[in-house]
PDB file of C-alpha atoms in Angstrom:
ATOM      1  CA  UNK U 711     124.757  79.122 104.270  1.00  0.00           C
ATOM      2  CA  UNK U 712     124.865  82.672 104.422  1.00  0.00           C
ATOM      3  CA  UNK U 713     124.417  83.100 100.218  1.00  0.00           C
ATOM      4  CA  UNK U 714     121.619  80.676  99.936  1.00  0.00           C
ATOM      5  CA  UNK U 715     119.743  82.415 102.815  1.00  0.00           C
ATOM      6  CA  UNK U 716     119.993  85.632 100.834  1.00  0.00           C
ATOM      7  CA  UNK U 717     119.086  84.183  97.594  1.00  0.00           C
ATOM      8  CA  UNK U 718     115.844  82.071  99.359  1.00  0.00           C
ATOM      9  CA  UNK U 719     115.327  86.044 100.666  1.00  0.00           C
ATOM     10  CA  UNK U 720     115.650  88.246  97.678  1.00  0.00           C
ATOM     11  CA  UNK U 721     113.694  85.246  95.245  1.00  0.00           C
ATOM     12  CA  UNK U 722     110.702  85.093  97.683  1.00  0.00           C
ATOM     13  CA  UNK U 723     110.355  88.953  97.608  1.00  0.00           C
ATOM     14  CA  UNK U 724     111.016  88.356  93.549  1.00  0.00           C
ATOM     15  CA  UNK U 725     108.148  86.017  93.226  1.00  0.00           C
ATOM     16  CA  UNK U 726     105.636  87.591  95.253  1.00  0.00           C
ATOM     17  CA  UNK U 727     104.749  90.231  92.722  1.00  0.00           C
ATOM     18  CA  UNK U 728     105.447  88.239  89.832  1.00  0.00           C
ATOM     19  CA  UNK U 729     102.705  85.798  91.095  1.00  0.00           C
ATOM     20  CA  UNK U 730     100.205  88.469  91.622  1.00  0.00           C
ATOM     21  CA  UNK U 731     101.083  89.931  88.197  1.00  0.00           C
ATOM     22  CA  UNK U 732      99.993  85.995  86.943  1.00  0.00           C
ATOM     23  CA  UNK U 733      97.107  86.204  88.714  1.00  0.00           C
ATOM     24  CA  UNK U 734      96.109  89.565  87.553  1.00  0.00           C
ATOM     25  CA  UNK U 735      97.196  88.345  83.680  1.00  0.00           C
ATOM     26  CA  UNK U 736      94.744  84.845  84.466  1.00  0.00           C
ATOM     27  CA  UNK U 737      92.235  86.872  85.176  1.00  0.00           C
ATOM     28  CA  UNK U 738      92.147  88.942  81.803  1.00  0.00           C
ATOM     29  CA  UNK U 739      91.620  84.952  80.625  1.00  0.00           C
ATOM     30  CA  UNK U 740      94.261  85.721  78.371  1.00  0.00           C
ATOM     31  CA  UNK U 741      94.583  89.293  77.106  1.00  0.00           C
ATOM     32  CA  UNK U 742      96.611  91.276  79.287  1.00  0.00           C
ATOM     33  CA  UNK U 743     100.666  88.826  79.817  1.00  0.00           C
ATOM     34  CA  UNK U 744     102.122  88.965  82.555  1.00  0.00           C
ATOM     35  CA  UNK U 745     104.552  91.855  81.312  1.00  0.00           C
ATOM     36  CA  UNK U 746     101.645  94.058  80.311  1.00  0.00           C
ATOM     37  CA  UNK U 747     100.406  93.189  84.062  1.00  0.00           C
ATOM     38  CA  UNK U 748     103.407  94.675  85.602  1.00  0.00           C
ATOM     39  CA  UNK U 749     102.456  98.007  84.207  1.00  0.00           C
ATOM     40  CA  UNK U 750      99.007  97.892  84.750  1.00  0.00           C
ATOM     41  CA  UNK U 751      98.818  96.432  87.909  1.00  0.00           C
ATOM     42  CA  UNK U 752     100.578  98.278  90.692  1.00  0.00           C
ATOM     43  CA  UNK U 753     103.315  96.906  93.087  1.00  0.00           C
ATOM     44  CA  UNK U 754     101.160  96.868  96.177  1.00  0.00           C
ATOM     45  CA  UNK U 755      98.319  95.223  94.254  1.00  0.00           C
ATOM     46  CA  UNK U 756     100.505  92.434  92.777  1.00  0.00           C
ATOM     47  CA  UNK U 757     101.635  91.959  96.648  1.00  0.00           C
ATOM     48  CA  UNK U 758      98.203  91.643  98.342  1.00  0.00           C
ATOM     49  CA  UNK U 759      96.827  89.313  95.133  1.00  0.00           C
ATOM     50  CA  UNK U 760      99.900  87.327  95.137  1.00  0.00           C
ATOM     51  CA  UNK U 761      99.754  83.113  96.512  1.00  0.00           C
ATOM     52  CA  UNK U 762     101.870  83.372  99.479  1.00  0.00           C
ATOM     53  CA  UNK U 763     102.415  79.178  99.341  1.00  0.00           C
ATOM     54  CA  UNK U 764     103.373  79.247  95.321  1.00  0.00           C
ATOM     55  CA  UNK U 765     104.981  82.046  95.498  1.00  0.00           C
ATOM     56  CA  UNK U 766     107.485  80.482  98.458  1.00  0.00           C
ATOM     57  CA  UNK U 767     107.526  77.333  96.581  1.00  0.00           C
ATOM     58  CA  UNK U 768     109.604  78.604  93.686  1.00  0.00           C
ATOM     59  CA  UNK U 769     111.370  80.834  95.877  1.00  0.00           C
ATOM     60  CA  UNK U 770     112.744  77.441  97.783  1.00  0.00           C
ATOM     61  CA  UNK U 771     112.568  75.169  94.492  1.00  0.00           C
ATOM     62  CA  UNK U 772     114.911  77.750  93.068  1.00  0.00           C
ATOM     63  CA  UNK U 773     117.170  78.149  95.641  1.00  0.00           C
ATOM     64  CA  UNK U 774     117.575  74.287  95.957  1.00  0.00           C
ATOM     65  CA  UNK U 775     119.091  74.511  92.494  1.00  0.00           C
ATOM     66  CA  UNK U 776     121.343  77.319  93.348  1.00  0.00           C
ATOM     67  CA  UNK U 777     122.912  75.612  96.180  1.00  0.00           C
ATOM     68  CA  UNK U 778     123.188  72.250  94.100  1.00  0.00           C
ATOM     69  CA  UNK U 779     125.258  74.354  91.556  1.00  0.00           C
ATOM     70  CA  UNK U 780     126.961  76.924  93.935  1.00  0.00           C
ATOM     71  CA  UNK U 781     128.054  73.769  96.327  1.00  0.00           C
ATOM     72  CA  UNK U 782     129.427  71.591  93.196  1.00  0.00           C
ATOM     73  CA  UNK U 783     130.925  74.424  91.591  1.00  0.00           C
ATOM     74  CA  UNK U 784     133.000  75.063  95.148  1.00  0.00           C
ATOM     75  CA  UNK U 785     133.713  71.648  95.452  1.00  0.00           C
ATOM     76  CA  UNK U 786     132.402  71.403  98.773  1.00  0.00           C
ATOM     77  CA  UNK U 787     129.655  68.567  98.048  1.00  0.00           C
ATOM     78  CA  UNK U 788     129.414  65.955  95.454  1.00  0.00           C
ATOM     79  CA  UNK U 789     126.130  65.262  93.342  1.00  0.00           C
ATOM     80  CA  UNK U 790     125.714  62.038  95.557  1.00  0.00           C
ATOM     81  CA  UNK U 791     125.962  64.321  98.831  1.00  0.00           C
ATOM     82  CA  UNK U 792     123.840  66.154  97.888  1.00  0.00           C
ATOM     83  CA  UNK U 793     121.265  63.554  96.904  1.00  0.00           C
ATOM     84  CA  UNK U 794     121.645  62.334  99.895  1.00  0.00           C
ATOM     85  CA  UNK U 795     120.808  65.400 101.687  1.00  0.00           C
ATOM     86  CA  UNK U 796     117.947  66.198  99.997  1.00  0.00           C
ATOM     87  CA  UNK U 797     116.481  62.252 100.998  1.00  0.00           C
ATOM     88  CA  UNK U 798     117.505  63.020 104.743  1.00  0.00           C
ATOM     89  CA  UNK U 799     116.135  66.419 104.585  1.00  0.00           C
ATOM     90  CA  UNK U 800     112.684  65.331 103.431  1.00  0.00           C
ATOM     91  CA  UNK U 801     112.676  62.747 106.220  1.00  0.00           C
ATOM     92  CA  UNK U 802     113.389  64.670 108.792  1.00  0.00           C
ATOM     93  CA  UNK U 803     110.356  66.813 107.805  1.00  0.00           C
ATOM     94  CA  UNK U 804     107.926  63.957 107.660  1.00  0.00           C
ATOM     95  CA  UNK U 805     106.882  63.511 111.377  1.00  0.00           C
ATOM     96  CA  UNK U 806     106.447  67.526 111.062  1.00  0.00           C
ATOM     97  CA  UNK U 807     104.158  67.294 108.464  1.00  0.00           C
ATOM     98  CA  UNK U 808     101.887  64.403 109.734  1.00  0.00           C
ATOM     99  CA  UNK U 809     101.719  65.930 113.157  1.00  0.00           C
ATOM    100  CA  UNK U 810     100.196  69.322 111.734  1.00  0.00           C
ATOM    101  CA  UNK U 811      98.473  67.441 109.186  1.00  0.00           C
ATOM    102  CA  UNK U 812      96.197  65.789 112.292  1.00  0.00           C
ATOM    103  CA  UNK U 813      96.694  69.174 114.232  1.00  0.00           C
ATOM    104  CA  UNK U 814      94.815  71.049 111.589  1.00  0.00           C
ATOM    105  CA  UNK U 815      92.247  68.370 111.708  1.00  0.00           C
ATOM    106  CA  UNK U 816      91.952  68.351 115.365  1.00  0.00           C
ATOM    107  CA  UNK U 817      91.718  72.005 114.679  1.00  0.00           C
ATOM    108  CA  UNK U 818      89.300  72.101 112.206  1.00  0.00           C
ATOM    109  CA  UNK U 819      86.714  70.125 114.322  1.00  0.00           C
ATOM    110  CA  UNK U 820      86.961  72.238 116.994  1.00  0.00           C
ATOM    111  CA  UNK U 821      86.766  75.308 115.641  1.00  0.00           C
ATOM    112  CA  UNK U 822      84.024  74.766 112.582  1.00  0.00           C
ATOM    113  CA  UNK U 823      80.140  75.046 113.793  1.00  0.00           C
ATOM    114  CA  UNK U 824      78.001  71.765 114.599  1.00  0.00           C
ATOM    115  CA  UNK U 825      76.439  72.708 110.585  1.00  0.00           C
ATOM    116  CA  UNK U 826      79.569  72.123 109.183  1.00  0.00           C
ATOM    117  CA  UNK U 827      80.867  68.518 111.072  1.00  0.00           C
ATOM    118  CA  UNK U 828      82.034  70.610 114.473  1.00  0.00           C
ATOM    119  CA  UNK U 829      82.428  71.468 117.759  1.00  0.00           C
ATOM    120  CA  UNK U 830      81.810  75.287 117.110  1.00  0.00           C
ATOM    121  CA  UNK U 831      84.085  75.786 120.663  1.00  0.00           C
ATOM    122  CA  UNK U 832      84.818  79.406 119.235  1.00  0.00           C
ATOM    123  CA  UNK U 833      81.279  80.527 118.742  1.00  0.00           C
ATOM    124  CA  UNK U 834      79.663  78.840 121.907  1.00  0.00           C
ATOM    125  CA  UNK U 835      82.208  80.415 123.860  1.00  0.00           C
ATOM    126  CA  UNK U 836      81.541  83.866 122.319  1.00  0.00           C
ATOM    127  CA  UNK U 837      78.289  83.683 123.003  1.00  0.00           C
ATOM    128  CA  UNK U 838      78.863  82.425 126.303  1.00  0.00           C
ATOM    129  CA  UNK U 839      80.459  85.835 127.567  1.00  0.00           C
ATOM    130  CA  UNK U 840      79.165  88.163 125.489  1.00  0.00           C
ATOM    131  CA  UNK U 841      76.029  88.948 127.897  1.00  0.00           C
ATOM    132  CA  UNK U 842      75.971  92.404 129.791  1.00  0.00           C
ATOM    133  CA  UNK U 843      79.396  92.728 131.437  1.00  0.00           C
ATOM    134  CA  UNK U 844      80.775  95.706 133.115  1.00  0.00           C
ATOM    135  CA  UNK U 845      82.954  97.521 130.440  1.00  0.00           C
ATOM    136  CA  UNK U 846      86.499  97.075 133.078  1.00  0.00           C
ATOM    137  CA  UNK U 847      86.214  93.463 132.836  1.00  0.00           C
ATOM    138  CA  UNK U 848      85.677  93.371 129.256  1.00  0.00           C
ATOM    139  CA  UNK U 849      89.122  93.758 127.657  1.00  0.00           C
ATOM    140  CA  UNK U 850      90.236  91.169 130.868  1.00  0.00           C
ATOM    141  CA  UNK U 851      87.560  88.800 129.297  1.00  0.00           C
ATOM    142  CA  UNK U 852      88.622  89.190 125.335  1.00  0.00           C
ATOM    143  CA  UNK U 853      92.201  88.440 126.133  1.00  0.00           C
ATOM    144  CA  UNK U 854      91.304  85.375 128.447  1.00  0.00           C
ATOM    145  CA  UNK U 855      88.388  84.110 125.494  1.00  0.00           C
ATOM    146  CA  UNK U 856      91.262  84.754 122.861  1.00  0.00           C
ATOM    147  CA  UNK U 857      93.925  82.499 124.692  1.00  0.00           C
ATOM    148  CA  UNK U 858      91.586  79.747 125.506  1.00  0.00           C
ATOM    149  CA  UNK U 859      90.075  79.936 121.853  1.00  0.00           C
ATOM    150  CA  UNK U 860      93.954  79.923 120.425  1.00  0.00           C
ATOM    151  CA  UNK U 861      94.553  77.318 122.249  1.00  0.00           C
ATOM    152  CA  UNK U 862      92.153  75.210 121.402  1.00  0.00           C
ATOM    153  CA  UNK U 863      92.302  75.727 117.621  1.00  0.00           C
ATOM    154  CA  UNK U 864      95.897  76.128 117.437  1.00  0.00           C
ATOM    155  CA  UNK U 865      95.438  79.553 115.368  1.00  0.00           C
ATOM    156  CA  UNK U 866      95.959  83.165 115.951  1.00  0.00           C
ATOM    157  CA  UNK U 867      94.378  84.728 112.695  1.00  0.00           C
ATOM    158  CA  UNK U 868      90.991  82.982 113.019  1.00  0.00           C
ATOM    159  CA  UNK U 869      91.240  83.699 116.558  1.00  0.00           C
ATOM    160  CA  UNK U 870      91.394  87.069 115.541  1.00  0.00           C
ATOM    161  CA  UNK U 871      88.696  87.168 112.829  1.00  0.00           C
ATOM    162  CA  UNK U 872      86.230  85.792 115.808  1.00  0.00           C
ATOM    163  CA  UNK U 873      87.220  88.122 118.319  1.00  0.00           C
ATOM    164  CA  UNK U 874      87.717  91.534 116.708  1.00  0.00           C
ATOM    165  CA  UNK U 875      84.060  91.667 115.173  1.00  0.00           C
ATOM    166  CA  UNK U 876      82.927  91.241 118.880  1.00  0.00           C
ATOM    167  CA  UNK U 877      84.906  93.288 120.737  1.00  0.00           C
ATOM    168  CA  UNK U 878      84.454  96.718 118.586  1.00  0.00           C
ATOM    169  CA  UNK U 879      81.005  96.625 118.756  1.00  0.00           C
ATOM    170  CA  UNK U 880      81.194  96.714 122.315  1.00  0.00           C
ATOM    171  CA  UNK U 881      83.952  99.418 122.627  1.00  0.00           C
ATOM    172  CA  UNK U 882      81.662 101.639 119.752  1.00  0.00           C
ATOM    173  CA  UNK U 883      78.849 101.196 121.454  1.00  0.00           C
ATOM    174  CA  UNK U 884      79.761 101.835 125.259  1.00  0.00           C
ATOM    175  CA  UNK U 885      82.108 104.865 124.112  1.00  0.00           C
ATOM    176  CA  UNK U 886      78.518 105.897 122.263  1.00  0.00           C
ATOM    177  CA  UNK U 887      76.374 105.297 125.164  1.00  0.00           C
ATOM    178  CA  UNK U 888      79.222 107.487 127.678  1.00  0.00           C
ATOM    179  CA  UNK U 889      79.173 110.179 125.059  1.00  0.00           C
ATOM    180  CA  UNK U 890      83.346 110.190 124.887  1.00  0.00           C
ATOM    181  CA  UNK U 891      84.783 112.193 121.491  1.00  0.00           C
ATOM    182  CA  UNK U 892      86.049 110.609 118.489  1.00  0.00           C
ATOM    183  CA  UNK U 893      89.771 110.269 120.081  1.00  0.00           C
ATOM    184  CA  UNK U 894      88.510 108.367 123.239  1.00  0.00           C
ATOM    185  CA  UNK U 895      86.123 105.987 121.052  1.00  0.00           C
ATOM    186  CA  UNK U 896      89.336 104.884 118.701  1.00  0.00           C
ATOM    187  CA  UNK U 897      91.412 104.548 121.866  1.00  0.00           C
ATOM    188  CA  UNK U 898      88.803 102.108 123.660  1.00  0.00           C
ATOM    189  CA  UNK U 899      88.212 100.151 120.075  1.00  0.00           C
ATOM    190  CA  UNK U 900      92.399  99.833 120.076  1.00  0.00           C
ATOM    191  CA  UNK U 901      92.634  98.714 123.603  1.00  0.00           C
ATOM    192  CA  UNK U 902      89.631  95.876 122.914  1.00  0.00           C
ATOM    193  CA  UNK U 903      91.935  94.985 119.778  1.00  0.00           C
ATOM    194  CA  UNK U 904      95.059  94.954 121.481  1.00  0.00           C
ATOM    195  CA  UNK U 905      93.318  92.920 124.048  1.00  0.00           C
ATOM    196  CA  UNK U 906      92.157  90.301 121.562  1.00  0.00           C
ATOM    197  CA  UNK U 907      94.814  90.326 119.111  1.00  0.00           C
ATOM    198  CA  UNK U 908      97.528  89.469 122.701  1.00  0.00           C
ATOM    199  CA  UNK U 909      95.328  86.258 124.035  1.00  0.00           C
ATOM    200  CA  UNK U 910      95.294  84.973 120.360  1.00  0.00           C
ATOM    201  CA  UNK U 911      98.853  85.218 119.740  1.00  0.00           C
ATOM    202  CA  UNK U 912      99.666  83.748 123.219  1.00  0.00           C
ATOM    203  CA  UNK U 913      97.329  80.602 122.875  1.00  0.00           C
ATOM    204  CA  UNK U 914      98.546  80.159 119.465  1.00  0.00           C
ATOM    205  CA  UNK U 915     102.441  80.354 120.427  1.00  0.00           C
ATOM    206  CA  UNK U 916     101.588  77.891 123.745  1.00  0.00           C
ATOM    207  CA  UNK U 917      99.198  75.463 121.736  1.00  0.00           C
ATOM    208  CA  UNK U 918     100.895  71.716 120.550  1.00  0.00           C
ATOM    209  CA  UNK U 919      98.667  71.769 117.799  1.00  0.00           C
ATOM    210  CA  UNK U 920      99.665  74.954 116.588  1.00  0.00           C
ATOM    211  CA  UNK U 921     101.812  74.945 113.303  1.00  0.00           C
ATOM    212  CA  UNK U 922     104.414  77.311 114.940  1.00  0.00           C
ATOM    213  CA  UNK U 923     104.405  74.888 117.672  1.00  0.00           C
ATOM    214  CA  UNK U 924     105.079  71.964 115.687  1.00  0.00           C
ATOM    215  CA  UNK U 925     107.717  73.619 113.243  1.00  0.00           C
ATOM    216  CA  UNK U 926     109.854  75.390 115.721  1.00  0.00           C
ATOM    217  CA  UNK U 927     110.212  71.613 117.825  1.00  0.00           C
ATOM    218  CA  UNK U 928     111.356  70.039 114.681  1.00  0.00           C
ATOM    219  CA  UNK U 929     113.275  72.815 113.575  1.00  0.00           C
ATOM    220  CA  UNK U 930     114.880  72.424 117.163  1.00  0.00           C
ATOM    221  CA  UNK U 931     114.940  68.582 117.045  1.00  0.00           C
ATOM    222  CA  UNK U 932     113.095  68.506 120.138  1.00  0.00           C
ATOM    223  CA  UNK U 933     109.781  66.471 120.761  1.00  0.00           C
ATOM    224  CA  UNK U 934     106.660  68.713 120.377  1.00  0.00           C
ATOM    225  CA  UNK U 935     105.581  68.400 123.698  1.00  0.00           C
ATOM    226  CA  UNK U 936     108.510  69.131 125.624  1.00  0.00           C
ATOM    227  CA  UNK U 937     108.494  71.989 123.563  1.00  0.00           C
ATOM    228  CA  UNK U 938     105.113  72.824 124.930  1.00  0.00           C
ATOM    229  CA  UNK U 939     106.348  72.062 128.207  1.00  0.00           C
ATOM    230  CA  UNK U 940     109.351  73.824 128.831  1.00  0.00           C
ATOM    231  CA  UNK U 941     107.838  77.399 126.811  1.00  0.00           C
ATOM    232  CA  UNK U 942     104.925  77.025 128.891  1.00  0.00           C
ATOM    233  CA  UNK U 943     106.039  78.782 131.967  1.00  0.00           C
ATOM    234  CA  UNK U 944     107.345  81.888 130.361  1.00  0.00           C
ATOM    235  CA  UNK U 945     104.576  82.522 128.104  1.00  0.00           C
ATOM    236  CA  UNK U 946     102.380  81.743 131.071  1.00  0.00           C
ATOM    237  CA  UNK U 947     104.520  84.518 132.935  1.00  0.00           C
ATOM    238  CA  UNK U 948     103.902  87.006 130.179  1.00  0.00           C
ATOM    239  CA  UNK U 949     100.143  86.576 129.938  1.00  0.00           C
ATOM    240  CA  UNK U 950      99.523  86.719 133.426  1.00  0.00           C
ATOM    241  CA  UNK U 951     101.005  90.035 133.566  1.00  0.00           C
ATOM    242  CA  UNK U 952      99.313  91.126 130.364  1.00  0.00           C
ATOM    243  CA  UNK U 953      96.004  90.019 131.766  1.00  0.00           C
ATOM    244  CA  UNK U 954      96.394  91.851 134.509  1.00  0.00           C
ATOM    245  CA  UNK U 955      97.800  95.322 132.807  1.00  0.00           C
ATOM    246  CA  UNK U 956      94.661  95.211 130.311  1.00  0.00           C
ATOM    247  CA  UNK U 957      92.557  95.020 133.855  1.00  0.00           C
ATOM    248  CA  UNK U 958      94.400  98.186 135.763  1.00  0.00           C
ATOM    249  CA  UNK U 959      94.033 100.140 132.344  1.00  0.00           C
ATOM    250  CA  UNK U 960      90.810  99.433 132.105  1.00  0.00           C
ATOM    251  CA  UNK U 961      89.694 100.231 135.918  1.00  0.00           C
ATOM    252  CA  UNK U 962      91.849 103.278 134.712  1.00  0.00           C
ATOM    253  CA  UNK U 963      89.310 104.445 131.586  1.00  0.00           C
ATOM    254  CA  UNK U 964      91.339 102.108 128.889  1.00  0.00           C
ATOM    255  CA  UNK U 965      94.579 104.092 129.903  1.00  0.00           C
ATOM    256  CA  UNK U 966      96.896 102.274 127.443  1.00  0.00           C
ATOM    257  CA  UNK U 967      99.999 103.818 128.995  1.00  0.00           C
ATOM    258  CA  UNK U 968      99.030 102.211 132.717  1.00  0.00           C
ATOM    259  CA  UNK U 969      98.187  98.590 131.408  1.00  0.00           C
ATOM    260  CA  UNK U 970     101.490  99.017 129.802  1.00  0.00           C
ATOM    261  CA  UNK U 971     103.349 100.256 133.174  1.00  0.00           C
ATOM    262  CA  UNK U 972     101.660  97.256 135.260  1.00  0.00           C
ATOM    263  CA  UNK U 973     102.762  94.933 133.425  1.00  0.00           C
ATOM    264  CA  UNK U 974     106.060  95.911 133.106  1.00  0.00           C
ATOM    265  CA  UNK U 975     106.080  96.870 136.618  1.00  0.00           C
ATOM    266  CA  UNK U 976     104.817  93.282 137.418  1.00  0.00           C
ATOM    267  CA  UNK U 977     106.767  91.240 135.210  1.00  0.00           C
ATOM    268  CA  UNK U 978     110.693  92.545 136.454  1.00  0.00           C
ATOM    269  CA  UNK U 979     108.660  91.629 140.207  1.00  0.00           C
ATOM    270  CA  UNK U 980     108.128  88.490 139.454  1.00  0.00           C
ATOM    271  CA  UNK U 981     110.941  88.022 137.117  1.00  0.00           C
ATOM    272  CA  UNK U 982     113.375  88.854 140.240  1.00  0.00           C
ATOM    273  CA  UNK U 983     111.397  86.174 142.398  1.00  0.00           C
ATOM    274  CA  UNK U 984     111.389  83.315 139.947  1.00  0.00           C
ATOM    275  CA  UNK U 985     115.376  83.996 139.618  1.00  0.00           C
ATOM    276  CA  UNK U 986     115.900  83.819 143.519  1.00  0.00           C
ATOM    277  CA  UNK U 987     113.731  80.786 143.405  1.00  0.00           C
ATOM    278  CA  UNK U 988     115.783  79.371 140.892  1.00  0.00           C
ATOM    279  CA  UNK U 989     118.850  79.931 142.304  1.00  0.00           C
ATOM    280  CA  UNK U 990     118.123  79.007 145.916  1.00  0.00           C
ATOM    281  CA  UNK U 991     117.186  75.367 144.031  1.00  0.00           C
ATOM    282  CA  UNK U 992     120.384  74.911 142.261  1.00  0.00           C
ATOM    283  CA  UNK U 993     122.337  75.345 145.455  1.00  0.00           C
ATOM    284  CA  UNK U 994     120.218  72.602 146.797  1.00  0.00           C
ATOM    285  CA  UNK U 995     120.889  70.659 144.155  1.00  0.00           C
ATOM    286  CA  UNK U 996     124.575  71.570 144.368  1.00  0.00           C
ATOM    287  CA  UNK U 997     124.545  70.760 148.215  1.00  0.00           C
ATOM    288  CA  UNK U 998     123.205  67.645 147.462  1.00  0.00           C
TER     289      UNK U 998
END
């Protein structure tokens, strides 16, 4: 498997830019090919401009047909095998697909405003919180707002893009209103990111509607919500010491390398109780 793996690798980096040079030679409508566009379109452009799901598409199509020919060629499977592979492999991806298919619905509703056939849970609890708060419990709040919001919409990026326009206003404008320099403004505005961008990434890692979720339990063979269940208690025990580092750096004046000693600090504590815990049960168990 090793071979296919590197040729699934080295096509998808292939077809990124050659996408984005299509995309850039589309819209010419025409006059500029998609040779001409590798000259006059430069590698990072092609990169950002490129289809990420097309572009990963061929990548996989193409490697497909490698393996077909590389395994036949080695004598390893026979055209039947293989067909029968491919069937199996499809199936197995099926109860994937529908599950995320009715997560991303789920998500959807929750996450879209009231205008547009939602909940709007993101915005109402935005504007829920974002009243007068002291500036200490601020970061504290972001990262607890981002896990919940994660969470519930089973995303981390659109977690972000709600959270990060709200939380840099408020680091600009307190680090404006306490008259701090330039160097103390962009280090509150990176601890109210940091803050933001951690609760997102932990709701959407913990969520069962998530599509990382979902994919990593099939990929697994294990049912979704075990999945939940058993990662559950050591993401929990992560975030509760990340919570609690972005509050002691904050008491401290957004002190990034305290939050970051807390936690650390706090997390091998209770990462030595939980394994005492855990091996006083198994003895009981063992006893038993």
């Amino acid at each position: 498997m090793l071979i296919p793996f590197c040729v699934l690798i080295i096509t998808a980096t292939v077809m990124f830019p050659v996408n984005g040079w299509r995309t850039a030679a589309a819209e010419t409508e025409g006059s500029l090919k998609i040779f001409s566009a590798s000259w006059w379109s430069c590698l990072g452009q092609s990169f950002r401009e490129a289809d990420a799901s097309a572009s990963l598409f061929y990548a996989i199509v193409f490697t497909l047909f490698f393996m077909v020919v590389y395994y036949m060629a080695r004598g390893l499977m026979k055209i039947s095998h293989i067909s029968d592979s491919l069937i199996k492999g499809a199936g197995t991806m099926m109860p994937a697909l529908i599950i995320l298919t009715l997560a991303w619905t789920i998500g959807g509703i929750i996450k879209n405003s009231p205008a547009d056939g939602g909940l709007g849970l993101s915005a109402y609890l935005a504007h829920a919180v974002s009243g007068n708060l002291p500036v200490f419990i601020v970061p504290v709040t972001a990262f607890l707002l981002s896990c919940i919001i994660a969470f519930s919409t089973g995303t981390s990026w659109g977690t972000m893009a709600i959270m990060i326009p709200i939380t840099m206003p408020i680091a600009v404008a307190f680090a404006g209103s306490q008259g701090l320099d330039q160097a103390s403004e962009l280090n509150m505005v990176l601890y109210m990111m940091s803050a933001a961008i951690g609760g997102a990434i932990f709701g959407d890692h913990s969520s069962p509607i998530s599509d990382t979720t979902i994919l990593s339990a099939t990929g697994a063979g294990c049912p979704t919500l075990e999945h939940v269940a058993t990662q559950m208690p050591y993401a929990s025990l992560v975030a509760v010491c990340c919570g609690i580092g972005y509050f002691t750096g904050a008491l401290a004046g957004m002190n990034l390398s305290v939050a970051l000693i807390t936690a650390l600090v706090l997390f091998l504590i209770l990462f030595r109780i939980l394994h005492r815990l855990t091996v006083k049960s198994w003895r009981k168990r063992e006893s038993i």
